mmCIF file of C-alpha atoms in Angstrom:
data_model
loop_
_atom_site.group_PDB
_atom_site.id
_atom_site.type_symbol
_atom_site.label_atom_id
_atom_site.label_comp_id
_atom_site.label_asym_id
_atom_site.label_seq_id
_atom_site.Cartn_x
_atom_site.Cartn_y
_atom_site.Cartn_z
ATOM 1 C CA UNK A 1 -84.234 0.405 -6.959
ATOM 2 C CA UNK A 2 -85.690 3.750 -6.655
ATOM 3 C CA UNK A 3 -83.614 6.646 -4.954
ATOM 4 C CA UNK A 4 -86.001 8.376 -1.783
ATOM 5 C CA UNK A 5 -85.933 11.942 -1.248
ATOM 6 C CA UNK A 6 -83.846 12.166 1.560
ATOM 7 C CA UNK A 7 -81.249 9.985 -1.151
ATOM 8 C CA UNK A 8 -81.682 12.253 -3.658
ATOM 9 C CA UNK A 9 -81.131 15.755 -1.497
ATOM 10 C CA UNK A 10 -78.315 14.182 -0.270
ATOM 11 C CA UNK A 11 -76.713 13.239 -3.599
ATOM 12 C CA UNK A 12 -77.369 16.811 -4.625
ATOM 13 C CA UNK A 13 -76.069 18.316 -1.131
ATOM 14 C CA UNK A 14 -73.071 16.150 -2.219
ATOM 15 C CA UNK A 15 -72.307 17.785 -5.435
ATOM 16 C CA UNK A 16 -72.993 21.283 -4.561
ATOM 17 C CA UNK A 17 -69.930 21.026 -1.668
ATOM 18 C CA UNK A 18 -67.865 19.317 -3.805
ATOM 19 C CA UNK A 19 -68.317 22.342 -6.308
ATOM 20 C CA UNK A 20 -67.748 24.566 -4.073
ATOM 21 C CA UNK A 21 -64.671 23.084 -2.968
ATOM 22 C CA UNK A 22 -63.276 22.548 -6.214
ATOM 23 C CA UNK A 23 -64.230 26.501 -6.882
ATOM 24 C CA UNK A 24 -62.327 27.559 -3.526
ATOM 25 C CA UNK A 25 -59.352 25.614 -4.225
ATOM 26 C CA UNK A 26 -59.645 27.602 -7.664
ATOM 27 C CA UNK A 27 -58.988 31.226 -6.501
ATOM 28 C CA UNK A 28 -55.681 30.043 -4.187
ATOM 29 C CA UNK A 29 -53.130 32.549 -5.287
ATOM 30 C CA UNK A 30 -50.639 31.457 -7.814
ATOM 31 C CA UNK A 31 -47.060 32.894 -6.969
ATOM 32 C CA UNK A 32 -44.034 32.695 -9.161
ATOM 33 C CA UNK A 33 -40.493 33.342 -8.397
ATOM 34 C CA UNK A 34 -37.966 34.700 -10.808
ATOM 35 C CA UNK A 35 -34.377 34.791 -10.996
ATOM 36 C CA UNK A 36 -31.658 34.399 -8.386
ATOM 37 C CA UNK A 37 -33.422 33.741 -4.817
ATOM 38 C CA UNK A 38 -30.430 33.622 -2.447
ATOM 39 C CA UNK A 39 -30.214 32.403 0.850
ATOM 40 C CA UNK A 40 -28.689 34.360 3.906
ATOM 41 C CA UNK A 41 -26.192 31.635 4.105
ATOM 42 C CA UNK A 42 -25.480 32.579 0.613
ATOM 43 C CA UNK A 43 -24.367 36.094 1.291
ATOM 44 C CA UNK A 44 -22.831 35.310 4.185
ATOM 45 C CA UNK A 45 -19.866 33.653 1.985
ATOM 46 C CA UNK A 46 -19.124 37.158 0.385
ATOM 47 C CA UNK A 47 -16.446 38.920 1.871
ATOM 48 C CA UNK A 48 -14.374 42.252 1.223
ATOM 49 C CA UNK A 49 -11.455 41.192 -0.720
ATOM 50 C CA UNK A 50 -12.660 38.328 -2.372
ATOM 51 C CA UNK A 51 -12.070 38.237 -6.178
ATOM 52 C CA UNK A 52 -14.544 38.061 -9.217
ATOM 53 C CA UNK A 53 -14.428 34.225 -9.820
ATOM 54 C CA UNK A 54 -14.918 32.949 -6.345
ATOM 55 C CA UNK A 55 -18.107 35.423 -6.162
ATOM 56 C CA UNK A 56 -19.293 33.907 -9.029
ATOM 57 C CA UNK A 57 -18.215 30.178 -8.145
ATOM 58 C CA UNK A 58 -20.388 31.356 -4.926
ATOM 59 C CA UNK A 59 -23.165 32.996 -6.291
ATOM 60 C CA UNK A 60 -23.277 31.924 -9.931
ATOM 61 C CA UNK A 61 -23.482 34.094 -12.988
ATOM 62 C CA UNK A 62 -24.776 37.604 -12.516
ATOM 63 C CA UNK A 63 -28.514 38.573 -13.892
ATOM 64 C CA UNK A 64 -26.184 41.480 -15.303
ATOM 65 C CA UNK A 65 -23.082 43.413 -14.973
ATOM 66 C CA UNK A 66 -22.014 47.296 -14.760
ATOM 67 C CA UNK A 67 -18.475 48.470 -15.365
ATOM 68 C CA UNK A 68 -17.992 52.435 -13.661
ATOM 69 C CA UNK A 69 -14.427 54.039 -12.946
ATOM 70 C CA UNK A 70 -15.003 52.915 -9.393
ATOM 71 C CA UNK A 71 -14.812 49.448 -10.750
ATOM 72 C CA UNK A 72 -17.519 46.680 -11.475
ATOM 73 C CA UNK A 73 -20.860 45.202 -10.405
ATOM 74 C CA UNK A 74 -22.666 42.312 -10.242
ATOM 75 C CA UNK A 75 -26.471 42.196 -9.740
ATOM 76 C CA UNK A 76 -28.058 39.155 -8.741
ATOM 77 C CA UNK A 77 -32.100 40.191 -9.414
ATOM 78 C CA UNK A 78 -34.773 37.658 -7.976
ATOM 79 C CA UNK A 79 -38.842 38.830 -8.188
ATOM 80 C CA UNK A 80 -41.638 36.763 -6.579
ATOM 81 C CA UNK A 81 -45.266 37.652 -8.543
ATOM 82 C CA UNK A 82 -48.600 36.446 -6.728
ATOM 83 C CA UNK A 83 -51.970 36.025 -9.357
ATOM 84 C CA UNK A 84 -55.090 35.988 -7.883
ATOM 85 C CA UNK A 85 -57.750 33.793 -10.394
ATOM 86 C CA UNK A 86 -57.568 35.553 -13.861
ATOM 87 C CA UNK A 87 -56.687 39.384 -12.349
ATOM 88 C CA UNK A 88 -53.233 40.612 -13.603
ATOM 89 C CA UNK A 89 -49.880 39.538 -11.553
ATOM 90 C CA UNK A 90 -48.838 41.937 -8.786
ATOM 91 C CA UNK A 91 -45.229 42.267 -7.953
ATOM 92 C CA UNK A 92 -45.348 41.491 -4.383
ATOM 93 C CA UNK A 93 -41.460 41.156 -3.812
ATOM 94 C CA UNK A 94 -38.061 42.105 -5.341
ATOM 95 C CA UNK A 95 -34.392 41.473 -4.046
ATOM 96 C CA UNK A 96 -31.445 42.612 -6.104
ATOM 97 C CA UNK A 97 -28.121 41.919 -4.606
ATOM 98 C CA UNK A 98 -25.316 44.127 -5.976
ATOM 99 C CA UNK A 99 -21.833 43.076 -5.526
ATOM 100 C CA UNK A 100 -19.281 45.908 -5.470
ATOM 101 C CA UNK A 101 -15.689 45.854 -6.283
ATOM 102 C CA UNK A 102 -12.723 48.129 -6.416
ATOM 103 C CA UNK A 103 -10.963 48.507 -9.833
ATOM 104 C CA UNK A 104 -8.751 45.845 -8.500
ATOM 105 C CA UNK A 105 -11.285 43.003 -8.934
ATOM 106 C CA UNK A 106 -11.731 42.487 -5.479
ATOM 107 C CA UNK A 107 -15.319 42.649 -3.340
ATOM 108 C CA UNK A 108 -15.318 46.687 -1.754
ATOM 109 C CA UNK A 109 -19.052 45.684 -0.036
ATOM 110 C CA UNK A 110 -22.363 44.148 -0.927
ATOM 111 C CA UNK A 111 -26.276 46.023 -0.962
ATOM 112 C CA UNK A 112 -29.455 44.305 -0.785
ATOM 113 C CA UNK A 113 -32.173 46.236 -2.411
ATOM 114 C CA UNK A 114 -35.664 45.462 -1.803
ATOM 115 C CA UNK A 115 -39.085 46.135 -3.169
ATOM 116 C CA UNK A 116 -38.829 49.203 -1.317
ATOM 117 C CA UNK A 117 -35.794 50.982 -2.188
ATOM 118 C CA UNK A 118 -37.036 51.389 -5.698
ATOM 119 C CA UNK A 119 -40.078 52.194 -8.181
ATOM 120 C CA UNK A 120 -41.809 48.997 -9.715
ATOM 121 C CA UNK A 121 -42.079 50.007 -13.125
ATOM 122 C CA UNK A 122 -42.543 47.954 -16.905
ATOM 123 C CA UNK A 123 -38.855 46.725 -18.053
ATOM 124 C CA UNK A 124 -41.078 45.709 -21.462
ATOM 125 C CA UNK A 125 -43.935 47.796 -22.132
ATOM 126 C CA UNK A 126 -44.453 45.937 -25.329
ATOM 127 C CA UNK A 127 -45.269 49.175 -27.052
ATOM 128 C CA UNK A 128 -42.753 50.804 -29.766
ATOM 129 C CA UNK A 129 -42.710 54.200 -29.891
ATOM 130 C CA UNK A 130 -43.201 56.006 -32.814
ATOM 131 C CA UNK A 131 -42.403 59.390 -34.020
ATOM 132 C CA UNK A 132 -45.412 61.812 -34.227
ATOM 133 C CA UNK A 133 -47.479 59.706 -36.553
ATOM 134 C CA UNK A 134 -50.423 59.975 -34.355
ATOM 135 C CA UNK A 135 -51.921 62.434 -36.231
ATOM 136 C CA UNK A 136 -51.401 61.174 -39.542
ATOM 137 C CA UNK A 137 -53.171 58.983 -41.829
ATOM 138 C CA UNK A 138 -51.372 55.650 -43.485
ATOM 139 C CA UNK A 139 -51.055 57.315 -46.905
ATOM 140 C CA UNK A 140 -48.927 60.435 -45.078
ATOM 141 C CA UNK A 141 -47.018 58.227 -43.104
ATOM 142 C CA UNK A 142 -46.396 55.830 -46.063
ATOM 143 C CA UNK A 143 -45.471 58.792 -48.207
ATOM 144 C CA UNK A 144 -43.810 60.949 -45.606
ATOM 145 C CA UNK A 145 -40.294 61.174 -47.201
ATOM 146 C CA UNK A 146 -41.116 61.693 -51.105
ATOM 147 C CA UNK A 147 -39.789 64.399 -52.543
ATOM 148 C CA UNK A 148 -37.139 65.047 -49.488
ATOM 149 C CA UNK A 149 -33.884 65.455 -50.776
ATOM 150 C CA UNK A 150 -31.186 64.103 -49.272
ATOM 151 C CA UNK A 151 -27.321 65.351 -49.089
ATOM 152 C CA UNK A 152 -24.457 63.054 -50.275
ATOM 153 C CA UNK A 153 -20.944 63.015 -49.735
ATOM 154 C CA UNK A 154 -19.021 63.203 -52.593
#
């Protein structure tokens, strides 16, 4: 059986929509959530007064913890990232929840900080930082320290 040409434009009319299709669905934005995303209903249960362990039977474990002379914190950090194809994630929202309390061990208040309220910078830059060996070639850097002296105790 041979295909006609209104068949065979139709077949190909076919498969160029489904291509695009599958292409459109393709650059939908992929967002991530990190860390502790807590509900209103969640905060709500935090009260002045309240100790240490029933914040953390409430909230769960801290993302990390500060100890000042006006007593301890707990920070509950949560970070939503959206990606866009194969273009770098962009930090499109950022909560951190910091629970207060006296040196007591009881809740004094509780701040929400937002994207907002802060910079967005790189907590790992992946880069080590050297000192002043930009300049230098391997051998000088390899031989830096020959013929230093160095001072004992003794």
């Amino acid at each position: 059986m041979k295909k006609t040409t209104a068949q065979t434009s139709r077949s190909i009319a076919f498969a160029i929509a489904l291509g695009l299709t599958a292409g459109l669905g393709a650059c939908g934005a992929t967002i991530t959530k990190h860390g502790h995303h807590l509900r209103p209903t969640d905060l709500q249960q935090i009260q002045p007064g309240m100790a240490e362990d029933e914040v953390r039977m409430a909230l769960g474990s801290p993302a990390t913890t500060s100890q000042t002379a006006n007593g301890k914190s707990y920070y509950y950090i949560s970070s939503t990232t959206q990606q866009q194809a194969f273009f770098k994630p962009k930090e499109v929202d950022r909560k951190v929840i910091a629970v207060y309390f006296s040196p007591l061990g009881s809740v004094t208040r509780v701040a929400n900080y937002g994207l907002k309220d802060g910079r967005v910078f790189d907590y790992i830059s992946r880069e080590t930082p050297s000192a002043n060996t930009a300049d230098e070639t391997i051998l000088q850097q390899l031989f830096r320290n020959l013929g230093r002296r160095t001072l004992t105790a003794g």
